[in-house]
Tab-separated table of C-alpha atoms and ligand atoms in Angstrom:
chain	number	residue	atom	x	y	z
A	244	UNK	CA	-9.323	-26.173	-21.722
A	245	UNK	CA	-10.652	-29.465	-23.243
A	246	UNK	CA	-13.746	-28.775	-25.737
A	247	UNK	CA	-16.904	-30.588	-25.096
A	248	UNK	CA	-16.556	-32.580	-28.338
A	249	UNK	CA	-13.370	-34.283	-27.244
A	250	UNK	CA	-14.905	-36.216	-24.255
A	251	UNK	CA	-17.912	-37.607	-26.513
A	252	UNK	CA	-15.605	-39.081	-29.255
A	253	UNK	CA	-13.516	-40.824	-26.613
A	254	UNK	CA	-16.644	-42.366	-25.195
A	255	UNK	CA	-17.717	-44.048	-28.269
A	256	UNK	CA	-14.536	-45.560	-29.343
A	257	UNK	CA	-13.913	-47.262	-26.141
A	258	UNK	CA	-17.322	-48.713	-26.019
A	259	UNK	CA	-16.942	-50.392	-29.505
A	260	UNK	CA	-13.688	-52.182	-27.987
A	261	UNK	CA	-15.554	-53.747	-25.335
A	262	UNK	CA	-18.844	-54.930	-27.071
A	263	UNK	CA	-18.621	-58.815	-26.257
A	264	UNK	CA	-17.957	-58.749	-22.628
A	265	UNK	CA	-21.064	-57.177	-20.540
A	266	UNK	CA	-19.313	-56.681	-17.012
A	267	UNK	CA	-16.269	-55.405	-18.941
A	268	UNK	CA	-18.434	-53.153	-20.911
A	269	UNK	CA	-20.037	-51.704	-17.776
A	270	UNK	CA	-16.576	-51.296	-16.440
A	271	UNK	CA	-15.547	-49.610	-19.283
A	272	UNK	CA	-18.488	-47.224	-19.283
A	273	UNK	CA	-17.800	-46.640	-15.831
A	274	UNK	CA	-13.945	-45.699	-16.535
A	275	UNK	CA	-15.081	-43.568	-19.620
A	276	UNK	CA	-17.356	-41.417	-17.340
A	277	UNK	CA	-14.768	-40.812	-14.764
A	278	UNK	CA	-12.253	-40.038	-17.541
A	279	UNK	CA	-14.717	-37.680	-19.156
A	280	UNK	CA	-15.521	-36.356	-15.925
A	281	UNK	CA	-11.926	-35.497	-15.314
A	282	UNK	CA	-11.502	-34.314	-18.746
A	283	UNK	CA	-14.614	-31.969	-18.420
A	284	UNK	CA	-13.246	-30.117	-15.173
A	285	UNK	CA	-11.726	-26.832	-16.349
A	286	UNK	CA	-7.970	-26.843	-15.759
A	287	UNK	CA	-7.796	-23.705	-13.540
A	288	UNK	CA	-10.353	-25.131	-11.168
A	289	UNK	CA	-7.778	-27.899	-10.526
A	290	UNK	CA	-4.901	-25.498	-9.782
A	291	UNK	CA	-5.686	-22.793	-7.354
A	292	UNK	CA	-5.330	-19.194	-8.737
A	293	UNK	CA	-1.938	-17.796	-7.240
A	294	UNK	CA	-2.138	-14.276	-5.904
A	295	UNK	CA	1.292	-13.073	-5.293
A	296	UNK	CA	1.015	-10.165	-2.510
A	297	UNK	CA	4.470	-8.288	-2.328
A	298	UNK	CA	5.080	-5.566	0.130
A	299	UNK	CA	8.011	-3.694	1.806
A	300	UNK	CA	7.293	-3.780	5.382
A	301	UNK	CA	7.762	-6.372	8.218
A	302	UNK	CA	5.120	-8.937	8.678
A	303	UNK	CA	4.376	-7.339	12.268
A	304	UNK	CA	3.684	-3.815	10.911
A	305	UNK	CA	0.011	-3.060	10.464
A	306	UNK	CA	0.281	-3.530	6.737
A	307	UNK	CA	2.114	-6.967	7.140
A	308	UNK	CA	-0.742	-8.127	9.408
A	309	UNK	CA	-3.508	-7.179	7.235
A	310	UNK	CA	-1.676	-8.794	4.432
A	311	UNK	CA	-1.623	-12.141	6.148
A	312	UNK	CA	-5.175	-11.915	7.269
A	313	UNK	CA	-6.134	-11.157	3.569
A	314	UNK	CA	-4.192	-14.333	2.650
A	315	UNK	CA	-6.382	-16.420	5.269
A	316	UNK	CA	-9.550	-14.936	4.428
A	317	UNK	CA	-9.157	-15.154	0.754
A	318	UNK	CA	-8.258	-18.621	0.790
A	319	UNK	CA	-11.021	-19.685	3.215
A	320	UNK	CA	-13.701	-17.662	1.381
A	321	UNK	CA	-12.756	-19.218	-1.904
A	322	UNK	CA	-12.356	-22.682	-0.544
A	323	UNK	CA	-8.885	-22.911	-1.623
A	324	UNK	CA	-9.600	-21.851	-5.165
A	325	UNK	CA	-7.252	-18.863	-4.640
A	326	UNK	CA	-3.848	-19.381	-3.013
A	327	UNK	CA	-2.027	-16.063	-1.794
A	328	UNK	CA	1.845	-15.925	-1.556
A	329	UNK	CA	2.844	-12.908	0.765
A	330	UNK	CA	6.237	-11.433	0.229
A	331	UNK	CA	7.199	-8.993	3.046
A	332	UNK	CA	10.137	-6.772	3.642
A	333	UNK	CA	10.743	-6.160	-0.058
A	334	UNK	CA	11.483	-9.993	-0.410
A	335	UNK	CA	9.970	-10.110	-3.911
A	336	UNK	CA	10.253	-6.541	-5.158
A	337	UNK	CA	11.584	-3.058	-3.890
A	338	UNK	CA	9.376	0.008	-3.763
A	339	UNK	CA	9.661	1.037	-7.376
A	340	UNK	CA	9.939	-2.239	-8.918
A	341	UNK	CA	6.859	-3.582	-7.502
A	342	UNK	CA	4.596	-0.976	-9.388
A	343	UNK	CA	6.191	-1.997	-12.644
A	344	UNK	CA	5.821	-5.683	-11.573
A	345	UNK	CA	1.995	-5.166	-11.070
A	346	UNK	CA	1.583	-3.536	-14.421
A	347	UNK	CA	3.373	-6.498	-16.047
A	348	UNK	CA	1.320	-9.042	-14.287
A	349	UNK	CA	4.164	-10.519	-12.474
A	350	UNK	CA	2.653	-9.689	-9.146
A	351	UNK	CA	-1.110	-9.612	-8.327
A	352	UNK	CA	-1.530	-7.413	-5.267
A	353	UNK	CA	0.391	-4.529	-3.750
A	354	UNK	CA	-0.304	-1.899	-0.909
A	355	UNK	CA	2.252	0.700	-1.461
A	356	UNK	CA	2.089	4.233	-0.110
A	357	UNK	CA	0.278	6.423	-2.505
A	358	UNK	CA	3.312	8.774	-2.147
A	359	UNK	CA	4.905	6.412	-4.539
A	360	UNK	CA	2.243	6.695	-7.526
A	361	UNK	CA	4.422	9.359	-9.376
A	362	UNK	CA	6.229	6.769	-11.528
A	363	UNK	CA	2.769	5.281	-12.573
A	364	UNK	CA	2.099	8.532	-14.118
A	365	UNK	CA	-0.635	9.595	-11.790
A	366	UNK	CA	0.771	12.669	-10.091
A	367	UNK	CA	-2.573	13.898	-8.408
A	368	UNK	CA	-1.682	11.188	-5.611
A	369	UNK	CA	1.274	13.453	-4.504
A	370	UNK	CA	-1.356	16.210	-3.415
A	371	UNK	CA	-1.950	13.981	-0.343
A	372	UNK	CA	1.467	14.870	0.773
A	373	UNK	CA	0.594	18.725	1.149
A	374	UNK	CA	2.055	19.493	4.651
A	375	UNK	CA	-0.650	19.464	7.476
A	376	UNK	CA	-3.380	18.733	4.964
A	377	UNK	CA	-4.594	15.728	6.913
A	378	UNK	CA	-3.109	15.874	10.408
A	379	UNK	CA	-6.104	13.798	12.201
A	380	UNK	CA	-7.571	10.609	11.588
A	381	UNK	CA	-11.119	12.053	11.182
A	382	UNK	CA	-9.950	14.275	8.271
A	383	UNK	CA	-8.051	11.520	6.576
A	384	UNK	CA	-11.270	9.100	6.768
A	385	UNK	CA	-13.336	12.038	5.497
A	386	UNK	CA	-10.824	12.565	2.477
A	387	UNK	CA	-10.597	8.570	1.484
A	388	UNK	CA	-14.355	8.464	1.699
A	389	UNK	CA	-14.919	11.299	-0.610
A	390	UNK	CA	-16.277	11.195	-4.147
A	391	UNK	CA	-12.857	12.796	-5.354
A	392	UNK	CA	-11.301	9.490	-4.746
A	393	UNK	CA	-13.463	8.009	-7.482
A	394	UNK	CA	-11.769	10.351	-9.772
A	395	UNK	CA	-8.437	9.372	-8.776
A	396	UNK	CA	-9.246	5.662	-8.943
A	397	UNK	CA	-10.293	6.302	-12.562
A	398	UNK	CA	-6.815	7.521	-13.367
A	399	UNK	CA	-5.295	4.438	-11.810
A	400	UNK	CA	-7.567	2.289	-13.857
A	401	UNK	CA	-6.493	4.016	-16.920
A	402	UNK	CA	-2.709	2.794	-16.145
A	403	UNK	CA	-4.071	-0.994	-15.799
A	404	UNK	CA	-4.110	-0.556	-12.072
A	405	UNK	CA	-7.237	-1.413	-9.864
A	406	UNK	CA	-7.656	0.153	-6.516
A	407	UNK	CA	-9.368	-2.223	-4.209
A	408	UNK	CA	-9.195	-0.301	-0.997
A	409	UNK	CA	-7.363	2.499	0.978
A	410	UNK	CA	-5.592	1.744	4.132
A	411	UNK	CA	-4.918	4.759	6.423
A	412	UNK	CA	-1.658	4.248	8.356
A	413	UNK	CA	-1.710	7.376	10.444
A	414	UNK	CA	0.370	10.465	10.774
A	415	UNK	CA	4.029	10.869	10.207
A	416	UNK	CA	6.810	11.666	12.709
A	417	UNK	CA	10.340	12.895	12.012
A	418	UNK	CA	13.607	11.225	13.081
A	419	UNK	CA	17.248	12.343	12.574
A	420	UNK	CA	20.712	12.632	14.401
A	421	UNK	CA	20.022	16.185	15.522
A	422	UNK	CA	17.058	17.637	17.303
A	423	UNK	CA	14.216	18.855	15.090
A	424	UNK	CA	12.390	21.591	16.986
A	425	UNK	CA	11.995	24.656	14.566
A	426	UNK	CA	12.139	24.556	10.722
A	427	UNK	CA	15.464	25.972	10.554
A	428	UNK	CA	17.103	22.831	12.232
A	429	UNK	CA	16.460	20.992	8.979
A	430	UNK	CA	18.957	23.431	7.155
A	431	UNK	CA	21.616	21.278	5.249
A	432	UNK	CA	20.316	17.813	6.488
A	433	UNK	CA	20.052	14.961	4.059
A	434	UNK	CA	16.445	13.738	4.419
A	435	UNK	CA	15.076	10.653	3.058
A	436	UNK	CA	11.880	10.864	1.171
A	437	UNK	CA	9.393	8.583	-0.752
A	438	UNK	CA	9.049	9.416	-4.394
A	439	UNK	CA	6.601	12.332	-4.276
A	440	UNK	CA	7.370	15.799	-5.929
A	441	UNK	CA	5.569	17.412	-2.841
A	442	UNK	CA	7.630	15.527	-0.362
A	443	UNK	CA	10.578	16.923	-2.396
A	444	UNK	CA	9.473	20.416	-2.187
A	445	UNK	CA	8.730	20.162	1.569
A	446	UNK	CA	12.256	18.935	2.166
A	447	UNK	CA	13.820	21.975	-0.026
A	448	UNK	CA	11.588	24.436	1.502
A	449	UNK	CA	13.066	23.376	5.090
A	450	UNK	CA	16.361	23.842	3.570
A	451	UNK	CA	17.117	20.098	3.621
A	452	UNK	CA	18.367	17.898	0.843
A	453	UNK	CA	15.769	15.287	-0.242
A	454	UNK	CA	16.946	11.950	-1.073
A	455	UNK	CA	14.629	9.123	-2.576
A	456	UNK	CA	15.640	5.894	-0.911
A	457	UNK	CA	13.839	2.688	-1.102
A	458	UNK	CA	12.283	1.637	2.174
A	459	UNK	CA	14.160	-1.628	2.338
A	460	UNK	CA	17.434	0.162	2.177
A	461	UNK	CA	16.668	2.916	4.512
A	462	UNK	CA	17.915	1.249	7.747
A	463	UNK	CA	21.350	1.006	6.073
A	464	UNK	CA	21.209	4.489	4.642
A	465	UNK	CA	20.498	5.906	8.072
A	466	UNK	CA	23.167	3.744	9.801
A	467	UNK	CA	25.971	4.740	7.408
A	468	UNK	CA	24.950	8.337	7.079
A	469	UNK	CA	23.987	8.222	3.428
A	470	UNK	CA	20.755	10.342	4.966
A	471	UNK	CA	20.700	11.957	8.275
A	472	UNK	CA	16.965	11.660	8.880
A	473	UNK	CA	13.577	10.417	7.566
A	474	UNK	CA	9.822	10.693	8.380
A	475	UNK	CA	7.682	7.909	8.896
A	476	UNK	CA	5.046	6.358	11.109
A	477	UNK	CA	6.023	4.807	14.453
A	478	UNK	CA	5.000	1.338	13.669
A	479	UNK	CA	7.450	1.400	10.839
A	480	UNK	CA	10.252	3.108	12.853
A	481	UNK	CA	9.861	0.430	15.453
A	482	UNK	CA	9.419	-2.615	13.218
A	483	UNK	CA	12.375	-1.644	11.065
A	484	UNK	CA	14.313	-0.524	14.306
A	485	UNK	CA	15.193	2.953	12.630
A	486	UNK	CA	15.123	4.266	16.443
A	487	UNK	CA	18.461	2.375	16.834
A	488	UNK	CA	20.300	4.379	14.254
A	489	UNK	CA	18.507	7.865	14.953
A	490	UNK	CA	19.243	10.039	17.973
A	491	UNK	CA	16.078	12.266	17.936
A	492	UNK	CA	12.433	11.995	17.044
A	493	UNK	CA	9.900	14.860	16.775
A	494	UNK	CA	6.101	13.970	16.945
A	495	UNK	CA	5.146	16.558	14.469
A	496	UNK	CA	2.162	14.780	12.433
A	497	UNK	CA	3.005	16.948	9.437
A	498	UNK	CA	2.079	14.326	6.871
A	499	UNK	CA	0.391	10.966	6.494
A	500	UNK	CA	0.913	7.499	5.270
A	501	UNK	CA	-1.979	6.001	3.237
A	502	UNK	CA	-1.742	2.850	1.189
A	503	UNK	CA	-3.661	1.754	-1.694
A	504	UNK	CA	-4.541	-1.897	-2.025
A	505	UNK	CA	-4.055	-2.361	-5.672
A	506	UNK	CA	-4.192	-5.261	-8.153
A	507	UNK	CA	-3.739	-5.558	-12.050
A	508	UNK	CA	-6.905	-4.597	-13.545
A	509	UNK	CA	-6.620	-7.204	-16.436
A	510	UNK	CA	-5.859	-10.165	-13.904
A	511	UNK	CA	-9.039	-8.919	-11.608
A	512	UNK	CA	-11.383	-8.519	-14.301
A	513	UNK	CA	-10.402	-11.970	-15.695
A	514	UNK	CA	-11.024	-13.635	-12.255
A	515	UNK	CA	-13.731	-16.533	-12.506
A	516	UNK	CA	-17.226	-15.261	-11.257
A	517	UNK	CA	-17.083	-17.971	-8.272
A	518	UNK	CA	-14.146	-16.580	-6.583
A	519	UNK	CA	-14.796	-12.831	-6.676
A	520	UNK	CA	-17.448	-12.585	-3.833
A	521	UNK	CA	-14.935	-14.404	-1.711
A	522	UNK	CA	-11.956	-12.127	-2.596
A	523	UNK	CA	-14.211	-8.901	-2.330
A	524	UNK	CA	-15.172	-10.048	1.189
A	525	UNK	CA	-11.523	-10.639	2.203
A	526	UNK	CA	-10.573	-7.201	1.039
A	527	UNK	CA	-13.508	-5.751	3.022
A	528	UNK	CA	-12.380	-7.610	6.291
A	529	UNK	CA	-8.730	-6.908	5.995
A	530	UNK	CA	-9.500	-3.378	5.292
A	531	UNK	CA	-11.775	-3.138	8.337
A	532	UNK	CA	-8.961	-5.007	10.318
A	533	UNK	CA	-6.631	-2.526	9.165
A	534	UNK	CA	-8.700	0.508	10.255
A	535	UNK	CA	-9.295	-1.012	13.612
A	536	UNK	CA	-5.859	-1.703	14.463
A	537	UNK	CA	-3.331	0.714	12.803
A	538	UNK	CA	-3.789	3.618	14.937
A	539	UNK	CA	-3.250	1.329	18.103
A	540	UNK	CA	-0.236	-0.194	16.645
A	541	UNK	CA	1.307	3.244	15.840
A	542	UNK	CA	0.441	4.246	19.538
A	543	UNK	CA	2.207	1.229	20.924
A	544	UNK	CA	5.096	1.616	18.715
A	545	UNK	CA	5.563	5.222	19.847
A	546	UNK	CA	5.692	3.863	23.499
A	547	UNK	CA	8.024	1.176	22.626
A	548	UNK	CA	10.339	3.451	20.926
A	549	UNK	CA	10.278	6.010	23.978
A	550	UNK	CA	10.670	2.948	26.472
A	551	UNK	CA	13.769	1.974	24.396
A	552	UNK	CA	15.752	4.624	25.891
A	553	UNK	CA	17.706	4.698	22.586
A	554	UNK	CA	16.198	7.823	21.154
A	555	UNK	CA	15.207	11.236	22.387
A	556	UNK	CA	11.633	12.054	21.812
A	557	UNK	CA	10.193	15.458	21.423
A	558	UNK	CA	6.454	16.314	21.059
A	559	UNK	CA	5.871	19.474	18.968
A	560	UNK	CA	4.211	22.238	20.879
A	561	UNK	CA	1.452	24.324	19.195
A	562	UNK	CA	3.760	27.342	18.861
A	563	UNK	CA	6.202	25.178	17.019
A	564	UNK	CA	3.583	23.615	14.947
A	565	UNK	CA	2.523	27.252	13.784
A	566	UNK	CA	5.951	27.975	12.887
A	567	UNK	CA	6.128	24.773	10.827
A	568	UNK	CA	2.838	25.512	9.184
A	569	UNK	CA	3.972	28.952	8.367
A	570	UNK	CA	7.106	27.726	6.851
A	571	UNK	CA	5.531	25.141	4.779
A	572	UNK	CA	2.370	26.945	3.385
A	573	UNK	CA	4.484	27.956	0.458
A	574	UNK	CA	4.553	24.335	-0.587
A	575	UNK	CA	0.860	24.665	-0.802
A	576	UNK	CA	1.277	27.698	-3.067
A	577	UNK	CA	4.126	26.271	-5.225
A	578	UNK	CA	1.827	23.100	-6.019
A	579	UNK	CA	-1.141	25.120	-7.506
A	580	UNK	CA	0.995	25.216	-10.636
A	581	UNK	CA	1.493	21.509	-10.491
A	582	UNK	CA	-2.237	20.400	-9.817
A	583	UNK	CA	-4.073	23.572	-10.419
A	584	UNK	CA	-5.806	26.017	-7.968
A	585	UNK	CA	-9.241	24.498	-8.353
A	586	UNK	CA	-8.024	20.926	-7.867
A	587	UNK	CA	-6.225	21.941	-4.672
A	588	UNK	CA	-9.150	23.862	-3.303
A	589	UNK	CA	-11.501	20.645	-3.837
A	590	UNK	CA	-8.827	18.667	-2.086
A	591	UNK	CA	-8.982	21.253	0.985
A	592	UNK	CA	-12.810	21.036	0.873
A	593	UNK	CA	-12.854	17.206	0.674
A	594	UNK	CA	-10.180	16.882	3.625
A	595	UNK	CA	-11.735	19.783	5.692
A	596	UNK	CA	-8.406	21.547	5.552
A	597	UNK	CA	-8.496	25.274	6.268
A	598	UNK	CA	-5.363	27.101	5.065
A	599	UNK	CA	-4.130	29.419	7.790
A	600	UNK	CA	-4.733	33.207	7.323
A	601	UNK	CA	-1.573	34.816	5.896
B	118	LMR	C1	8.023	4.254	3.304
B	118	LMR	O1	8.529	4.089	2.237
B	118	LMR	O2	8.603	4.976	3.910
B	118	LMR	C2	6.650	3.703	3.414
B	118	LMR	O3	5.746	3.852	2.451
B	118	LMR	C3	6.769	2.086	3.471
B	118	LMR	C4	5.579	1.558	3.808
B	118	LMR	O4	5.209	0.748	2.895
B	118	LMR	O5	4.974	1.491	4.893
């Protein structure tokens, strides 16, 4: 950025050269002020600040749409001082790479599933994958609004990651090439999981073989049989067309997909004061949009998948759900050693989850 001193010196030198010609002097003076004005404007005000927003889903999935809305709002509310480049479908970074890139500052905005935060060294986020912890939207909203999230946010900030908002994308369903009605139906299946240790324990408790596969590689892994099944929200299953390469879907609502809209802390803290209010407003409004539309998108996606006739859908009965809960409660117990009994009990309280009486 040019110093204040530089502009003043340039002025006096130029004036001296033009002393004898009044009009020329006036013109020269005019030119000097133009130049000085140009020199005085800080460099970054000229070049918009670029925010690269990378994500792994398709542009027409709930997160894809919210990311594009964020772009429009951020550019509008900062009068073009910020330019947002959205990279969907893992086109810039795949799952694990994107978190590393954020910490390095090579990308400025992400909205990954909090089930993928393990590699960040913040294992506490895995707790949200405890089976049947937050099956309904109200409980999920209650949990995300609880003061406990403040505690977890601090852990992210300690890893140079700034959480801006949480986007709840609803409950998971299972897909596979065999019907998944009772827990024993999982025995021996290779099941794709996201990175969390809790999801690993859930698959093992069901007798399945867990395999972490990047979202962008999942369609092919299902198509080629690298894995037999996976769990996800209907809007991902429909927009990625997983239902074309799976024969059965069980509406189980056993887990949840929650995103954290995150940025690089140093980048965000260093943003010029004049663009922050516009960006904060864009975060808030794209979050409201996400909250208002994701549930409907997932409902519509489930209808679309059913209407495709390409997959057999099974809605879990209450008796089946009780059998799954009974089968999976040992994972809650097992995770007491990982997170501490007290922490898990505080999560139960914050989310409203009541463990079934054994
Ligand atoms: C998954 O990996 O299944 C999801 O987290 C992908 C996403 O971002 O919705």
